[in-house]
PDB file of C-alpha atoms in Angstrom:
ATOM      1  CA  ASP S   1     127.863 101.687  23.333  1.00 54.00           C
ATOM      2  CA  THR S   2     125.612 103.314  20.837  1.00 77.00           C
ATOM      3  CA  GLY S   3     123.202 105.385  22.840  1.00 93.00           C
ATOM      4  CA  VAL S   4     120.033 107.178  21.679  1.00 96.00           C
ATOM      5  CA  SER S   5     121.233 109.893  18.957  1.00 96.00           C
ATOM      6  CA  GLN S   6     119.372 113.091  18.385  1.00 97.00           C
ATOM      7  CA  ASP S   7     119.997 115.078  15.372  1.00 97.00           C
ATOM      8  CA  PRO S   8     120.503 118.169  14.975  1.00 97.00           C
ATOM      9  CA  ARG S   9     121.829 119.306  18.230  1.00 96.00           C
ATOM     10  CA  HIS S  10     121.104 122.915  17.697  1.00 97.00           C
ATOM     11  CA  LYS S  11     118.319 124.498  15.592  1.00 97.00           C
ATOM     12  CA  ILE S  12     118.076 128.256  15.210  1.00 97.00           C
ATOM     13  CA  THR S  13     114.888 129.164  12.776  1.00 97.00           C
ATOM     14  CA  LYS S  14     112.762 132.158  12.426  1.00 96.00           C
ATOM     15  CA  ARG S  15     109.266 132.338  13.750  1.00 96.00           C
ATOM     16  CA  GLY S  16     106.805 130.745  11.377  1.00 97.00           C
ATOM     17  CA  GLN S  17     109.092 128.191   9.932  1.00 97.00           C
ATOM     18  CA  ASN S  18     108.691 124.330   9.973  1.00 97.00           C
ATOM     19  CA  VAL S  19     111.180 122.335  11.862  1.00 98.00           C
ATOM     20  CA  THR S  20     111.874 118.527  12.113  1.00 98.00           C
ATOM     21  CA  PHE S  21     113.990 116.783  14.386  1.00 97.00           C
ATOM     22  CA  ARG S  22     115.014 113.203  14.539  1.00 98.00           C
ATOM     23  CA  CYS S  23     115.876 110.487  17.164  1.00 98.00           C
ATOM     24  CA  ASP S  24     117.509 107.376  16.876  1.00 97.00           C
ATOM     25  CA  PRO S  25     116.911 105.056  19.754  1.00 96.00           C
ATOM     26  CA  ILE S  26     118.973 102.272  21.050  1.00 94.00           C
ATOM     27  CA  SER S  27     118.086  99.547  18.408  1.00 90.00           C
ATOM     28  CA  GLU S  28     116.352  96.774  20.897  1.00 86.00           C
ATOM     29  CA  HIS S  29     114.274  99.298  22.522  1.00 91.00           C
ATOM     30  CA  ASN S  30     110.666  99.368  21.269  1.00 90.00           C
ATOM     31  CA  ARG S  31     109.232 102.227  23.557  1.00 92.00           C
ATOM     32  CA  LEU S  32     110.420 105.821  22.376  1.00 95.00           C
ATOM     33  CA  TYR S  33     109.229 109.092  24.109  1.00 96.00           C
ATOM     34  CA  TRP S  34     109.505 112.851  23.333  1.00 97.00           C
ATOM     35  CA  TYR S  35     109.868 115.359  26.127  1.00 96.00           C
ATOM     36  CA  ARG S  36     110.297 119.169  25.860  1.00 96.00           C
ATOM     37  CA  GLN S  37     112.347 120.804  28.720  1.00 95.00           C
ATOM     38  CA  THR S  38     112.596 124.584  29.385  1.00 94.00           C
ATOM     39  CA  LEU S  39     115.042 126.303  31.430  1.00 88.00           C
ATOM     40  CA  GLY S  40     114.797 125.581  35.223  1.00 84.00           C
ATOM     41  CA  GLN S  41     112.124 122.941  34.360  1.00 90.00           C
ATOM     42  CA  GLY S  42     112.067 119.085  34.274  1.00 93.00           C
ATOM     43  CA  PRO S  43     111.066 117.336  31.048  1.00 95.00           C
ATOM     44  CA  GLU S  44     107.785 117.678  30.093  1.00 94.00           C
ATOM     45  CA  PHE S  45     106.000 114.468  28.556  1.00 93.00           C
ATOM     46  CA  LEU S  46     105.141 115.179  25.044  1.00 95.00           C
ATOM     47  CA  THR S  47     104.276 111.601  23.407  1.00 95.00           C
ATOM     48  CA  TYR S  48     105.414 108.051  23.266  1.00 93.00           C
ATOM     49  CA  PHE S  49     105.540 104.884  20.791  1.00 94.00           C
ATOM     50  CA  GLN S  50     105.765 101.313  21.332  1.00 91.00           C
ATOM     51  CA  ASN S  51     107.189 100.047  17.975  1.00 92.00           C
ATOM     52  CA  GLU S  52     105.254 102.344  15.465  1.00 93.00           C
ATOM     53  CA  ALA S  53     102.102 103.050  17.363  1.00 93.00           C
ATOM     54  CA  GLN S  54     102.018 106.136  18.901  1.00 92.00           C
ATOM     55  CA  LEU S  55     100.079 105.396  22.134  1.00 91.00           C
ATOM     56  CA  GLU S  56      99.936 108.372  24.122  1.00 90.00           C
ATOM     57  CA  LYS S  57     100.097 112.234  23.235  1.00 91.00           C
ATOM     58  CA  SER S  58      99.964 115.233  25.742  1.00 90.00           C
ATOM     59  CA  ARG S  59      97.523 118.142  25.709  1.00 85.00           C
ATOM     60  CA  LEU S  60     100.668 120.175  25.523  1.00 76.00           C
ATOM     61  CA  LEU S  61     101.172 119.035  22.008  1.00 79.00           C
ATOM     62  CA  SER S  62      99.216 121.485  19.823  1.00 80.00           C
ATOM     63  CA  ASP S  63      97.774 120.652  16.384  1.00 89.00           C
ATOM     64  CA  ARG S  64     101.317 122.132  15.435  1.00 94.00           C
ATOM     65  CA  PHE S  65     103.326 119.374  16.423  1.00 94.00           C
ATOM     66  CA  SER S  66     103.414 115.719  15.123  1.00 94.00           C
ATOM     67  CA  ALA S  67     105.630 112.895  15.720  1.00 96.00           C
ATOM     68  CA  GLU S  68     106.189 109.820  13.582  1.00 95.00           C
ATOM     69  CA  ARG S  69     107.919 106.429  14.030  1.00 96.00           C
ATOM     70  CA  PRO S  70     107.207 104.626  10.795  1.00 91.00           C
ATOM     71  CA  LYS S  71     109.072 101.572  11.104  1.00 87.00           C
ATOM     72  CA  GLY S  72     109.412 101.414  14.824  1.00 85.00           C
ATOM     73  CA  SER S  73     112.845 102.470  14.646  1.00 91.00           C
ATOM     74  CA  PHE S  74     114.166 106.122  14.303  1.00 96.00           C
ATOM     75  CA  SER S  75     111.177 109.001  14.957  1.00 97.00           C
ATOM     76  CA  THR S  76     110.744 112.421  13.896  1.00 97.00           C
ATOM     77  CA  LEU S  77     109.203 115.367  15.595  1.00 97.00           C
ATOM     78  CA  GLU S  78     107.970 118.092  13.443  1.00 97.00           C
ATOM     79  CA  ILE S  79     106.779 121.638  14.452  1.00 96.00           C
ATOM     80  CA  GLN S  80     104.990 123.550  11.932  1.00 96.00           C
ATOM     81  CA  ARG S  81     104.701 127.541  12.159  1.00 96.00           C
ATOM     82  CA  THR S  82     107.323 127.759  14.864  1.00 96.00           C
ATOM     83  CA  GLU S  83     106.218 130.329  17.745  1.00 95.00           C
ATOM     84  CA  GLN S  84     108.552 131.998  20.281  1.00 94.00           C
ATOM     85  CA  GLY S  85     107.181 129.515  22.837  1.00 93.00           C
ATOM     86  CA  ASP S  86     108.652 126.579  21.207  1.00 95.00           C
ATOM     87  CA  SER S  87     111.935 127.475  22.063  1.00 96.00           C
ATOM     88  CA  ALA S  88     113.170 124.695  24.388  1.00 96.00           C
ATOM     89  CA  MET S  89     115.452 121.628  24.405  1.00 96.00           C
ATOM     90  CA  TYR S  90     113.762 118.519  23.014  1.00 97.00           C
ATOM     91  CA  LEU S  91     114.514 115.499  24.311  1.00 96.00           C
ATOM     92  CA  CYS S  92     114.276 111.576  22.863  1.00 97.00           C
ATOM     93  CA  ALA S  93     114.066 108.443  25.415  1.00 96.00           C
ATOM     94  CA  SER S  94     113.852 104.981  24.773  1.00 95.00           C
ATOM     95  CA  SER S  95     113.599 101.998  26.807  1.00 92.00           C
ATOM     96  CA  PRO S  96     112.834  98.432  26.296  1.00 87.00           C
ATOM     97  CA  SER S  97     109.242  97.111  27.099  1.00 78.00           C
ATOM     98  CA  GLY S  98     110.019  94.113  29.415  1.00 71.00           C
ATOM     99  CA  ASP S  99     108.867  93.841  32.963  1.00 64.00           C
ATOM    100  CA  LEU S 100     105.647  95.991  32.544  1.00 59.00           C
ATOM    101  CA  GLY S 101     107.422  99.086  31.710  1.00 62.00           C
ATOM    102  CA  ASN S 102     109.602  99.373  34.553  1.00 77.00           C
ATOM    103  CA  GLN S 103     112.606  99.668  32.736  1.00 84.00           C
ATOM    104  CA  PRO S 104     114.826 103.014  33.099  1.00 90.00           C
ATOM    105  CA  GLN S 105     114.576 105.376  29.893  1.00 93.00           C
ATOM    106  CA  HIS S 106     117.975 105.975  28.044  1.00 94.00           C
ATOM    107  CA  PHE S 107     117.935 109.873  27.013  1.00 96.00           C
ATOM    108  CA  GLY S 108     119.615 111.494  24.006  1.00 96.00           C
ATOM    109  CA  ASP S 109     121.405 114.644  24.501  1.00 95.00           C
ATOM    110  CA  GLY S 110     118.711 116.582  22.888  1.00 95.00           C
ATOM    111  CA  THR S 111     117.969 119.299  19.970  1.00 97.00           C
ATOM    112  CA  ARG S 112     118.085 122.813  21.386  1.00 96.00           C
ATOM    113  CA  LEU S 113     115.630 124.827  19.476  1.00 97.00           C
ATOM    114  CA  SER S 114     115.808 129.032  19.391  1.00 97.00           C
ATOM    115  CA  ILE S 115     113.250 130.630  17.613  1.00 96.00           C
ATOM    116  CA  LEU S 116     114.371 134.216  16.491  1.00 92.00           C
TER     117      LEU S 116
ATOM    118  CA  ALA Z   1      96.656 112.553  38.359  1.00 78.00           C
ATOM    119  CA  GLN Z   2     100.202 111.774  39.236  1.00 86.00           C
ATOM    120  CA  SER Z   3     102.729 114.274  40.100  1.00 92.00           C
ATOM    121  CA  VAL Z   4     106.058 114.702  41.890  1.00 96.00           C
ATOM    122  CA  ALA Z   5     107.473 117.766  43.908  1.00 96.00           C
ATOM    123  CA  GLN Z   6     111.150 118.455  44.515  1.00 97.00           C
ATOM    124  CA  PRO Z   7     110.875 121.257  47.119  1.00 96.00           C
ATOM    125  CA  GLU Z   8     114.255 122.367  46.856  1.00 96.00           C
ATOM    126  CA  ASP Z   9     115.611 124.255  43.852  1.00 96.00           C
ATOM    127  CA  GLN Z  10     119.310 124.061  45.130  1.00 97.00           C
ATOM    128  CA  VAL Z  11     121.061 122.038  47.542  1.00 98.00           C
ATOM    129  CA  ASN Z  12     124.683 123.137  48.783  1.00 97.00           C
ATOM    130  CA  VAL Z  13     126.710 120.645  50.735  1.00 98.00           C
ATOM    131  CA  ALA Z  14     130.353 120.425  51.585  1.00 98.00           C
ATOM    132  CA  GLU Z  15     132.408 117.818  49.675  1.00 97.00           C
ATOM    133  CA  GLY Z  16     132.863 114.698  52.024  1.00 97.00           C
ATOM    134  CA  ASN Z  17     129.360 115.341  53.849  1.00 98.00           C
ATOM    135  CA  PRO Z  18     126.229 113.354  53.295  1.00 97.00           C
ATOM    136  CA  LEU Z  19     123.579 114.880  51.076  1.00 97.00           C
ATOM    137  CA  THR Z  20     119.889 114.471  50.742  1.00 97.00           C
ATOM    138  CA  VAL Z  21     117.676 115.528  47.593  1.00 98.00           C
ATOM    139  CA  LYS Z  22     114.091 115.394  48.391  1.00 98.00           C
ATOM    140  CA  CYS Z  23     110.888 113.962  46.647  1.00 98.00           C
ATOM    141  CA  THR Z  24     107.582 113.580  47.176  1.00 97.00           C
ATOM    142  CA  TYR Z  25     104.767 111.886  44.826  1.00 96.00           C
ATOM    143  CA  SER Z  26     101.222 111.707  44.259  1.00 95.00           C
ATOM    144  CA  VAL Z  27      99.611 108.650  42.175  1.00 92.00           C
ATOM    145  CA  SER Z  28      96.449 106.959  42.553  1.00 90.00           C
ATOM    146  CA  GLY Z  29      97.844 103.649  42.336  1.00 89.00           C
ATOM    147  CA  ASN Z  30     101.353 101.999  43.032  1.00 89.00           C
ATOM    148  CA  PRO Z  31     104.519 104.285  42.277  1.00 92.00           C
ATOM    149  CA  TYR Z  32     107.399 103.483  40.072  1.00 93.00           C
ATOM    150  CA  LEU Z  33     110.080 106.173  40.928  1.00 95.00           C
ATOM    151  CA  PHE Z  34     113.262 107.064  39.158  1.00 96.00           C
ATOM    152  CA  TRP Z  35     116.154 109.325  39.955  1.00 97.00           C
ATOM    153  CA  TYR Z  36     118.137 111.063  37.101  1.00 97.00           C
ATOM    154  CA  VAL Z  37     121.017 113.191  36.812  1.00 97.00           C
ATOM    155  CA  GLN Z  38     121.747 115.722  34.062  1.00 95.00           C
ATOM    156  CA  TYR Z  39     124.789 117.734  33.284  1.00 92.00           C
ATOM    157  CA  PRO Z  40     124.986 120.865  31.226  1.00 88.00           C
ATOM    158  CA  ASN Z  41     123.912 120.287  27.746  1.00 84.00           C
ATOM    159  CA  ARG Z  42     123.289 116.803  27.918  1.00 88.00           C
ATOM    160  CA  GLY Z  43     120.457 114.327  28.181  1.00 90.00           C
ATOM    161  CA  LEU Z  44     119.208 112.762  31.801  1.00 94.00           C
ATOM    162  CA  GLN Z  45     121.449 109.700  33.104  1.00 95.00           C
ATOM    163  CA  PHE Z  46     119.602 106.875  35.134  1.00 95.00           C
ATOM    164  CA  LEU Z  47     120.807 106.547  38.744  1.00 96.00           C
ATOM    165  CA  LEU Z  48     118.393 104.063  40.198  1.00 96.00           C
ATOM    166  CA  LYS Z  49     114.725 103.071  40.547  1.00 94.00           C
ATOM    167  CA  TYR Z  50     112.183 101.862  42.720  1.00 94.00           C
ATOM    168  CA  ILE Z  51     109.755  99.203  42.017  1.00 91.00           C
ATOM    169  CA  THR Z  52     108.901  96.888  44.531  1.00 87.00           C
ATOM    170  CA  GLY Z  53     110.574  95.311  47.289  1.00 88.00           C
ATOM    171  CA  ASP Z  54     113.266  96.575  49.835  1.00 90.00           C
ATOM    172  CA  ASN Z  55     112.626 100.446  50.481  1.00 92.00           C
ATOM    173  CA  LEU Z  56     116.354 101.272  50.465  1.00 95.00           C
ATOM    174  CA  VAL Z  57     117.456 100.898  46.809  1.00 96.00           C
ATOM    175  CA  LYS Z  58     121.108 101.602  45.721  1.00 95.00           C
ATOM    176  CA  GLY Z  59     122.192 102.955  42.480  1.00 94.00           C
ATOM    177  CA  SER Z  60     125.069 104.175  40.350  1.00 92.00           C
ATOM    178  CA  TYR Z  61     127.860 106.286  41.751  1.00 93.00           C
ATOM    179  CA  GLY Z  62     127.249 105.023  45.291  1.00 95.00           C
ATOM    180  CA  PHE Z  63     123.651 106.975  45.290  1.00 97.00           C
ATOM    181  CA  GLU Z  64     121.042 105.252  47.383  1.00 97.00           C
ATOM    182  CA  ALA Z  65     117.240 106.202  47.847  1.00 97.00           C
ATOM    183  CA  GLU Z  66     114.616 105.243  50.292  1.00 96.00           C
ATOM    184  CA  PHE Z  67     111.025 104.616  49.301  1.00 96.00           C
ATOM    185  CA  ASN Z  68     108.501 105.764  52.244  1.00 96.00           C
ATOM    186  CA  LYS Z  69     104.910 104.967  51.177  1.00 94.00           C
ATOM    187  CA  SER Z  70     103.323 106.503  54.205  1.00 95.00           C
ATOM    188  CA  GLN Z  71     105.146 109.875  53.442  1.00 96.00           C
ATOM    189  CA  THR Z  72     104.813 109.489  49.651  1.00 96.00           C
ATOM    190  CA  SER Z  73     108.638 110.320  49.880  1.00 97.00           C
ATOM    191  CA  PHE Z  74     111.694 108.873  47.514  1.00 98.00           C
ATOM    192  CA  HIS Z  75     114.785 110.907  48.733  1.00 98.00           C
ATOM    193  CA  LEU Z  76     117.964 110.738  47.211  1.00 98.00           C
ATOM    194  CA  LYS Z  77     120.947 110.280  49.344  1.00 98.00           C
ATOM    195  CA  LYS Z  78     124.574 109.642  49.458  1.00 97.00           C
ATOM    196  CA  PRO Z  79     126.798 109.283  52.364  1.00 97.00           C
ATOM    197  CA  SER Z  80     129.743 111.247  51.220  1.00 97.00           C
ATOM    198  CA  ALA Z  81     129.536 113.856  48.589  1.00 97.00           C
ATOM    199  CA  LEU Z  82     131.982 114.609  45.511  1.00 97.00           C
ATOM    200  CA  VAL Z  83     132.537 117.537  43.794  1.00 96.00           C
ATOM    201  CA  SER Z  84     131.890 115.667  40.462  1.00 95.00           C
ATOM    202  CA  ASP Z  85     128.327 115.112  42.107  1.00 96.00           C
ATOM    203  CA  SER Z  86     127.438 118.553  41.193  1.00 97.00           C
ATOM    204  CA  ALA Z  87     124.701 118.315  38.665  1.00 96.00           C
ATOM    205  CA  LEU Z  88     120.677 118.891  38.162  1.00 97.00           C
ATOM    206  CA  TYR Z  89     118.794 116.063  39.844  1.00 98.00           C
ATOM    207  CA  PHE Z  90     115.435 115.023  38.690  1.00 98.00           C
ATOM    208  CA  CYS Z  91     112.989 112.742  40.195  1.00 98.00           C
ATOM    209  CA  ALA Z  92     110.135 110.837  37.968  1.00 96.00           C
ATOM    210  CA  VAL Z  93     107.158 108.713  38.767  1.00 94.00           C
ATOM    211  CA  ARG Z  94     104.807 106.382  36.795  1.00 91.00           C
ATOM    212  CA  ASP Z  95     101.700 105.046  38.029  1.00 89.00           C
ATOM    213  CA  ALA Z  96     101.779 101.475  37.525  1.00 85.00           C
ATOM    214  CA  SER Z  97      98.008 101.033  37.986  1.00 84.00           C
ATOM    215  CA  SER Z  98      96.894 103.895  35.300  1.00 82.00           C
ATOM    216  CA  GLY Z  99      97.451 101.669  32.233  1.00 79.00           C
ATOM    217  CA  THR Z 100      99.659 104.532  30.847  1.00 80.00           C
ATOM    218  CA  TYR Z 101     103.596 104.397  30.217  1.00 84.00           C
ATOM    219  CA  LYS Z 102     103.484 108.200  30.723  1.00 87.00           C
ATOM    220  CA  TYR Z 103     106.509 109.607  33.196  1.00 91.00           C
ATOM    221  CA  ILE Z 104     106.142 112.608  35.133  1.00 93.00           C
ATOM    222  CA  PHE Z 105     109.265 114.515  36.055  1.00 96.00           C
ATOM    223  CA  GLY Z 106     109.772 116.918  39.021  1.00 96.00           C
ATOM    224  CA  THR Z 107     111.202 120.350  38.301  1.00 96.00           C
ATOM    225  CA  GLY Z 108     115.006 119.279  39.378  1.00 97.00           C
ATOM    226  CA  THR Z 109     117.138 120.250  42.289  1.00 98.00           C
ATOM    227  CA  ARG Z 110     120.622 121.542  41.479  1.00 97.00           C
ATOM    228  CA  LEU Z 111     122.973 120.057  43.878  1.00 97.00           C
ATOM    229  CA  LYS Z 112     126.301 121.843  44.283  1.00 97.00           C
ATOM    230  CA  VAL Z 113     129.120 120.152  46.239  1.00 97.00           C
ATOM    231  CA  LEU Z 114     131.801 122.466  47.631  1.00 96.00           C
ATOM    232  CA  ALA Z 115     135.459 121.808  47.848  1.00 93.00           C
TER     233      ALA Z 115
END
């Protein structure tokens, strides 16, 4: 069973550096979501895609964050000029778009970002 | 605006006893409700959902949840807890009438099942 795959699993970087994470969804899923999860909190919505179109973006996502899904398959999340507050687990999830969006999301195991 | 509340940070229960993890929600329209479980250093796993129909929904690993529209609640239950049920549980909601596919998650409840 090929689930949602995220790479890398862990990323340690210095403040001010740029980082990029990759998410490979389940192949037949055309919705893809990015979330941020900090310790003791639930996942916070960042953005989602329907195929290659980015349909919604949270106000939490500052100009330093950008996400792409160029061919409607894998997605990347880039954070520029990282700050201490960006330290978190970044989760990717995918779902099929049938039944008007009531399908559950399948989550990857996340990328844990630590800013030194 | 949609929101979810999980009022208990932690629930402790003895193995073999019934368990309840509470969730209340607020949406303008009709809610789509979900429960997920998270183990350490892992992503979330889907347990069950309520979309429409019967208020009592059954899901994975013997879990069930009851949708109560008047109390805007969707509590997770299991008749007999196992030590292996110890994990972090999240309730999530989407407003089906909002035109958005954005999901809001609660802050999570840590379930500890004691042997």
